[in-house]
Short mmCIF file of C-alpha atoms in Angstrom, two decimals:
data_model
loop_
_atom_site.label_atom_id
_atom_site.label_comp_id
_atom_site.label_asym_id
_atom_site.label_seq_id
_atom_site.Cartn_x
_atom_site.Cartn_y
_atom_site.Cartn_z
CA MET A 1 0.19 0.14 -0.05
CA LYS A 2 1.27 3.39 -0.55
CA ALA A 3 1.64 5.56 2.14
CA TYR A 4 3.63 9.68 3.13
CA THR A 5 6.12 8.56 5.54
CA TYR A 6 8.87 10.97 7.44
CA ILE A 7 12.34 9.90 5.85
CA GLU A 8 14.33 12.58 7.85
CA LYS A 9 14.68 16.57 8.91
CA GLY A 10 12.82 17.52 6.21
CA LYS A 11 11.66 14.94 3.63
CA PHE A 12 8.75 13.35 3.64
CA ALA A 13 7.44 10.96 0.23
CA LEU A 14 4.89 8.85 -0.57
CA THR A 15 6.47 4.95 -0.16
CA ASP A 16 5.05 1.13 -0.58
CA LYS A 17 4.62 -0.50 2.87
CA PRO A 18 2.85 -3.23 3.30
CA LYS A 19 -1.07 -3.45 4.82
CA PRO A 20 -0.45 -3.44 8.92
CA GLU A 21 -1.56 -6.54 11.32
CA LEU A 22 -3.08 -6.73 14.71
CA LYS A 23 -0.54 -6.49 16.74
CA GLU A 24 -2.25 -6.97 20.39
CA THR A 25 -5.23 -8.20 21.07
CA THR A 26 -6.82 -4.26 22.12
CA ASP A 27 -5.64 -2.98 18.43
CA ALA A 28 -8.13 -2.57 15.57
CA ILE A 29 -7.12 -2.30 11.46
CA VAL A 30 -9.27 0.94 9.73
CA ARG A 31 -8.92 1.55 5.95
CA VAL A 32 -8.68 5.18 5.56
CA THR A 33 -11.76 6.61 4.13
CA LEU A 34 -10.39 9.84 4.23
CA SER A 35 -7.41 11.87 5.93
CA SER A 36 -5.95 15.29 6.85
CA ILE A 37 -2.91 17.44 6.94
CA CYS A 38 -2.22 19.37 9.90
CA THR A 39 0.12 21.43 10.57
CA SER A 40 1.78 19.13 13.44
CA ASP A 41 2.70 16.93 10.72
CA LEU A 42 4.80 20.13 9.08
CA HIS A 43 6.16 20.31 12.91
CA ILE A 44 7.56 17.00 11.58
CA LYS A 45 8.63 17.53 8.73
CA HIS A 46 11.51 19.77 10.39
CA GLY A 47 12.37 18.68 12.95
CA SER A 48 10.07 20.50 15.87
CA VAL A 49 9.24 17.13 16.96
CA PRO A 50 12.05 15.60 18.70
CA ARG A 51 9.76 12.15 19.84
CA ALA A 52 9.01 11.96 15.77
CA VAL A 53 10.30 8.21 14.86
CA PRO A 54 12.44 8.28 11.51
CA GLY A 55 10.22 5.28 9.34
CA ILE A 56 6.29 6.41 10.36
CA THR A 57 3.57 6.85 8.02
CA VAL A 58 2.59 10.56 8.75
CA GLY A 59 -1.27 11.39 9.78
CA HIS A 60 -3.32 11.34 13.01
CA GLU A 61 -6.47 13.21 11.74
CA MET A 62 -7.99 11.07 9.68
CA VAL A 63 -11.67 9.00 9.25
CA GLY A 64 -12.23 5.57 7.97
CA VAL A 65 -13.86 2.26 8.12
CA VAL A 66 -12.92 -0.86 10.83
CA GLU A 67 -11.54 -3.63 9.09
CA GLN A 68 -9.99 -6.09 11.75
CA THR A 69 -10.47 -5.62 15.08
CA GLY A 70 -8.12 -8.04 18.02
CA SER A 71 -10.36 -9.96 20.33
CA ASP A 72 -10.30 -7.59 23.40
CA VAL A 73 -11.42 -4.40 21.29
CA ARG A 74 -15.21 -3.68 22.56
CA ASP A 75 -17.72 -1.33 21.03
CA VAL A 76 -16.67 -1.76 17.02
CA LYS A 77 -16.50 -4.29 15.06
CA PRO A 78 -15.91 -4.74 10.79
CA GLY A 79 -17.86 -2.24 9.25
CA ASP A 80 -18.60 0.35 11.44
CA ARG A 81 -17.08 3.58 10.26
CA VAL A 82 -15.70 5.60 13.23
CA THR A 83 -13.07 8.66 13.49
CA VAL A 84 -9.91 7.82 15.10
CA ASN A 85 -8.63 9.57 17.96
CA VAL A 86 -5.05 11.67 17.35
CA GLU A 87 -4.38 10.01 20.66
CA THR A 88 -4.03 6.60 22.08
CA PHE A 89 -5.20 6.08 25.54
CA CYS A 90 -6.17 3.08 28.11
CA GLY A 91 -8.63 3.88 30.12
CA GLU A 92 -7.33 2.73 33.31
CA CYS A 93 -4.70 4.94 34.79
CA PHE A 94 -4.75 7.59 36.84
CA TYR A 95 -4.65 10.40 34.02
CA CYS A 96 -7.19 8.40 31.18
CA LYS A 97 -10.05 8.04 34.86
CA HIS A 98 -10.01 12.12 35.55
CA GLY A 99 -10.17 13.10 31.52
CA TYR A 100 -7.14 13.48 31.02
CA VAL A 101 -6.03 11.78 28.19
CA ASN A 102 -3.20 13.06 26.93
CA ASN A 103 -1.15 11.93 29.58
CA CYS A 104 -2.00 8.41 29.54
CA THR A 105 0.39 6.72 30.84
CA SER A 106 0.69 3.21 28.78
CA ALA A 107 3.69 2.20 26.47
CA ASP A 108 0.86 3.30 23.45
CA GLY A 109 -0.27 6.55 25.07
CA GLY A 110 -0.11 10.01 24.31
CA TRP A 111 0.28 11.38 20.73
CA ALA A 112 2.01 8.15 18.71
CA LEU A 113 -0.06 7.71 15.43
CA GLY A 114 1.84 9.69 13.02
CA CYS A 115 4.37 10.41 15.58
CA ARG A 116 5.98 7.37 17.05
CA ILE A 117 3.81 4.67 15.34
CA ASP A 118 2.33 4.67 12.00
CA GLY A 119 -0.39 7.10 10.99
CA GLY A 120 -2.75 7.32 8.68
CA GLN A 121 -1.94 9.74 5.64
CA THR A 122 -2.02 6.07 3.94
CA GLU A 123 -4.45 3.38 2.74
CA TYR A 124 -4.56 1.49 6.14
CA VAL A 125 -3.57 1.88 9.73
CA ARG A 126 -3.46 -0.24 12.98
CA VAL A 127 -5.07 1.61 15.78
CA PRO A 128 -4.08 0.47 19.27
CA LEU A 129 -5.67 0.34 22.87
CA ALA A 130 -8.73 0.90 19.78
CA THR A 131 -11.77 0.27 22.01
CA GLN A 132 -10.92 4.18 23.05
CA GLY A 133 -9.48 5.46 20.56
CA LEU A 134 -12.52 4.99 18.09
CA ASN A 135 -15.94 7.22 17.84
CA HIS A 136 -18.82 5.86 15.51
CA ILE A 137 -19.78 8.20 13.64
CA PRO A 138 -23.61 8.65 13.20
CA ASP A 139 -25.16 7.34 9.97
CA ARG A 140 -26.38 11.42 9.18
CA VAL A 141 -22.66 12.67 10.14
CA THR A 142 -20.63 12.13 6.72
CA ASP A 143 -17.28 11.54 6.41
CA GLU A 144 -15.94 14.96 6.06
CA GLN A 145 -18.44 16.36 8.35
CA ALA A 146 -16.24 13.75 10.89
CA LEU A 147 -13.02 14.21 9.61
CA PHE A 148 -11.71 16.73 11.77
CA VAL A 149 -13.11 15.50 14.75
CA GLY A 150 -10.49 13.49 16.23
CA ASP A 151 -7.63 16.19 16.59
CA VAL A 152 -8.56 20.39 15.74
CA LEU A 153 -12.00 19.72 16.80
CA ALA A 154 -11.01 17.96 19.82
CA THR A 155 -9.00 21.05 20.53
CA GLY A 156 -10.77 23.09 19.99
CA PHE A 157 -13.07 21.83 21.89
CA TRP A 158 -11.46 21.12 24.78
CA ALA A 159 -9.61 24.67 24.82
CA ALA A 160 -13.54 26.22 25.64
CA ARG A 161 -14.25 24.04 28.22
CA ILE A 162 -11.07 24.18 30.19
CA SER A 163 -11.04 28.30 29.70
CA GLU A 164 -15.24 28.64 31.96
CA ILE A 165 -16.65 30.88 29.78
CA THR A 166 -19.12 32.92 30.60
CA LYS A 167 -22.72 34.71 28.89
CA GLU A 168 -20.68 37.33 30.08
CA ASP A 169 -17.05 37.64 28.65
CA THR A 170 -15.82 38.66 25.80
CA VAL A 171 -13.39 36.25 24.64
CA LEU A 172 -10.17 37.08 22.22
CA ILE A 173 -9.33 33.86 20.02
CA ILE A 174 -5.28 34.36 18.46
CA GLY A 175 -5.00 32.62 15.31
CA ALA A 176 -7.76 31.94 12.63
CA GLY A 177 -6.28 28.64 11.29
CA PRO A 178 -8.01 25.61 11.54
CA THR A 179 -7.49 25.17 14.57
CA GLY A 180 -8.35 29.10 15.73
CA ILE A 181 -11.33 28.40 14.27
CA CYS A 182 -12.57 25.07 15.37
CA THR A 183 -11.71 26.71 18.78
CA LEU A 184 -14.44 29.44 17.34
CA LEU A 185 -16.89 26.96 16.50
CA CYS A 186 -17.05 25.73 20.59
CA VAL A 187 -16.18 28.86 21.98
CA MET A 188 -19.75 30.55 19.93
CA LEU A 189 -21.09 27.32 21.39
CA LYS A 190 -20.53 29.22 25.12
CA GLN A 191 -22.81 32.15 23.94
CA PRO A 192 -20.46 34.65 24.87
CA LYS A 193 -21.02 38.43 25.27
CA ARG A 194 -18.89 38.87 22.39
CA ILE A 195 -15.73 37.05 20.37
CA ILE A 196 -12.52 38.67 18.49
CA VAL A 197 -10.15 36.66 16.35
CA CYS A 198 -7.33 37.68 15.70
CA GLU A 199 -5.33 36.44 12.57
CA PRO A 200 -2.23 38.67 10.22
CA SER A 201 -4.06 37.07 7.31
CA GLU A 202 -6.83 39.34 5.55
CA GLU A 203 -7.67 35.89 3.86
CA ARG A 204 -8.12 34.53 6.95
CA ARG A 205 -10.40 36.78 8.35
CA ASN A 206 -12.32 37.49 5.48
CA PHE A 207 -13.00 33.60 5.78
CA VAL A 208 -14.14 33.88 9.40
CA LYS A 209 -16.22 37.52 8.22
CA GLU A 210 -17.98 35.84 5.76
CA HIS A 211 -19.10 32.78 7.61
CA TYR A 212 -19.09 33.87 11.54
CA PRO A 213 -20.49 37.97 10.40
CA GLU A 214 -20.82 37.97 13.82
CA VAL A 215 -17.55 37.63 14.99
CA LEU A 216 -14.84 40.59 15.06
CA THR A 217 -11.74 40.27 13.31
CA THR A 218 -8.44 42.71 14.27
CA THR A 219 -4.96 42.68 13.28
CA PRO A 220 -1.54 42.39 15.57
CA ASN A 221 -0.81 45.00 15.61
CA GLU A 222 -3.88 46.77 16.22
CA CYS A 223 -5.36 43.72 18.46
CA ARG A 224 -4.66 45.37 22.12
CA ASP A 225 -6.39 48.92 20.80
CA PHE A 226 -8.73 46.54 19.17
CA VAL A 227 -9.65 44.34 22.19
CA VAL A 228 -10.05 47.46 24.85
CA SER A 229 -12.36 49.31 23.11
CA HIS A 230 -14.68 46.04 22.65
CA SER A 231 -14.24 44.36 25.46
CA ASP A 232 -15.65 45.90 28.83
CA HIS A 233 -13.01 45.80 31.50
CA GLY A 234 -10.15 47.19 29.54
CA GLY A 235 -9.03 43.66 28.44
CA ALA A 236 -10.62 39.97 27.09
CA ASP A 237 -11.88 37.90 30.42
CA ARG A 238 -11.38 34.59 28.39
CA VAL A 239 -7.97 34.69 25.67
CA ILE A 240 -7.62 31.54 23.58
CA GLU A 241 -4.07 31.57 21.69
CA VAL A 242 -3.63 29.02 19.41
CA ALA A 243 -1.68 30.74 16.47
CA GLY A 244 1.50 29.93 17.87
CA ALA A 245 3.99 32.71 16.24
CA LYS A 246 6.65 34.75 17.45
CA ASP A 247 4.89 36.99 19.55
CA THR A 248 1.92 35.20 19.88
CA PHE A 249 2.35 34.33 23.54
CA GLN A 250 3.25 37.83 24.84
CA LEU A 251 0.17 39.33 22.65
CA ALA A 252 -2.21 36.92 24.79
CA TRP A 253 -1.69 37.86 28.27
CA GLN A 254 -1.31 41.56 27.39
CA CYS A 255 -4.27 42.22 25.90
CA ALA A 256 -6.13 39.77 29.34
CA ARG A 257 -8.30 41.62 31.90
CA PRO A 258 -6.96 41.13 35.31
CA ASN A 259 -7.99 37.91 37.02
CA ALA A 260 -8.44 37.03 33.41
CA ILE A 261 -7.83 33.19 32.17
CA VAL A 262 -5.25 32.84 29.15
CA THR A 263 -5.26 29.27 27.77
CA VAL A 264 -2.62 28.17 25.66
CA VAL A 265 -3.35 25.68 23.37
CA ALA A 266 -0.54 26.51 20.55
CA LEU A 267 2.90 24.55 19.51
CA TYR A 268 5.87 26.62 19.25
CA ASP A 269 8.66 26.64 17.87
CA GLU A 270 10.28 27.79 20.36
CA PRO A 271 10.40 28.23 24.47
CA GLN A 272 8.41 31.46 25.20
CA VAL A 273 9.33 33.81 27.96
CA LEU A 274 7.19 34.32 31.01
CA PRO A 275 7.75 37.94 31.88
CA LEU A 276 6.17 37.36 36.29
CA PRO A 277 7.67 41.46 36.84
CA ASP A 278 5.29 42.34 33.97
CA MET A 279 2.72 40.63 34.26
CA TYR A 280 2.65 41.53 38.59
CA GLY A 281 -0.70 42.47 39.18
CA LYS A 282 -2.89 41.28 36.32
CA ASN A 283 -3.14 38.35 38.57
CA LEU A 284 -3.87 36.00 35.23
CA THR A 285 -4.88 31.79 35.67
CA PHE A 286 -2.61 30.14 32.79
CA LYS A 287 -3.85 27.01 31.36
CA THR A 288 -1.75 25.87 28.70
CA GLY A 289 -1.08 21.98 26.66
CA GLY A 290 -2.48 20.26 24.09
CA VAL A 291 -5.50 18.23 23.18
CA ASP A 292 -7.05 16.26 25.30
CA GLY A 293 -9.90 14.09 23.02
CA CYS A 294 -11.51 12.70 25.69
CA ASP A 295 -14.85 14.26 24.27
CA CYS A 296 -15.15 13.11 20.56
CA GLU A 297 -18.61 11.52 20.83
CA GLU A 298 -20.17 14.03 22.39
CA VAL A 299 -18.88 16.20 19.57
CA LEU A 300 -19.94 13.79 17.35
CA HIS A 301 -23.79 14.02 18.87
CA LEU A 302 -23.62 18.39 18.18
CA ILE A 303 -22.46 17.63 14.69
CA GLU A 304 -24.98 15.35 14.21
CA GLN A 305 -27.36 17.83 15.88
CA GLY A 306 -26.32 20.21 13.54
CA LYS A 307 -24.38 22.38 15.90
CA ILE A 308 -20.88 22.14 13.98
CA ASP A 309 -19.63 22.54 10.98
CA THR A 310 -16.60 22.41 9.84
CA THR A 311 -16.99 20.98 6.43
CA PRO A 312 -16.06 25.11 4.92
CA LEU A 313 -12.79 24.68 6.04
CA ILE A 314 -12.29 22.01 3.37
CA THR A 315 -10.86 24.03 1.32
CA HIS A 316 -8.97 21.45 -1.29
CA ARG A 317 -9.16 17.79 -2.30
CA PHE A 318 -6.51 15.83 -3.25
CA PRO A 319 -6.20 11.57 -3.79
CA LEU A 320 -3.22 10.09 -1.66
CA SER A 321 -0.97 9.78 -4.55
CA GLN A 322 -1.08 13.68 -5.18
CA ILE A 323 -0.56 14.08 -1.50
CA GLU A 324 2.55 16.21 -2.36
CA GLU A 325 1.84 18.64 -4.04
CA ALA A 326 -1.73 19.16 -1.74
CA TYR A 327 1.58 18.79 1.19
CA ARG A 328 3.17 22.30 -0.68
CA ILE A 329 -0.27 23.81 -0.85
CA PHE A 330 -1.08 23.29 2.69
CA GLU A 331 2.83 24.26 3.92
CA ASN A 332 2.97 27.88 1.88
CA LYS A 333 -0.79 28.92 1.94
CA GLU A 334 -1.45 28.99 -1.75
CA ASP A 335 -4.68 29.47 -2.80
CA GLY A 336 -6.53 30.28 0.35
CA VAL A 337 -6.06 26.73 1.97
CA ILE A 338 -7.08 26.24 5.45
CA LYS A 339 -7.53 22.38 5.46
CA ILE A 340 -6.91 19.16 3.11
CA ALA A 341 -8.38 16.50 2.68
CA ILE A 342 -6.99 13.61 1.44
CA TYR A 343 -9.26 10.25 0.09
#
């Protein structure tokens, strides 16, 4: 089968690999019907993910059909349409039982697919700990509607949940890339008083204006003044930093009002500075970390009910045979690209 493979720093290639087989009784084999390219894949390509293993098939955003299950897999069977969680987790350790599946202590736990083991930009994928890592796609939900459930949409849903948003809040979201827009959709479910999206790209600001006209937009250079003039207490009540650019962490805390919550779900290429003397007296609460994909079933139900629709984010579609061109467009942000579906 064809598989898009991490060869070495700076190089991916479409290679031939054997179809995966079950290794553990908790595994499932899934035939991939759609996958997508994530910015995290680019981080692997450029060497920003040290734990990524050369030789693995990349890709951790996918949906498909169950082909085979191990004897200990529950709740899914061959023929089921499923989403695949970006994280693998045991469901039994301290962290899993408390809903912190990103910190699962299993040897297979955490971000494994497309990083430490073969992922989903291919034809078939082996999913460890499949009982926890696969979720049924409702009959009324298409593959494209479900494509982002296991990663960027799970990230956005988690970020909105832990930000403790109320109906009186002004919420600032920094970044209108795929994860930023997924975060926006989930913040909208909380019905805050006001939502502001900060994004340098005019093209992406226009995307937000077109699809979510009630949302205010601004640029990084104008953001601080804009937030002050469009909030009730001198800054945003909640800030969610999704962009992970050079100066966006600083922008996040600077735009927050005193006693605000700043949620950071961005993945940075470099360490960030926490200038405590400068922020002394703001009494900020910081919440940080990667996606905690424990709400996928709830998210699928919200999609089924028409309360979340991420299909406008799919701006391009390519067959697996043309994945190199898809990556070129995605990495260079050409042609208005937001997300690409690979079939």
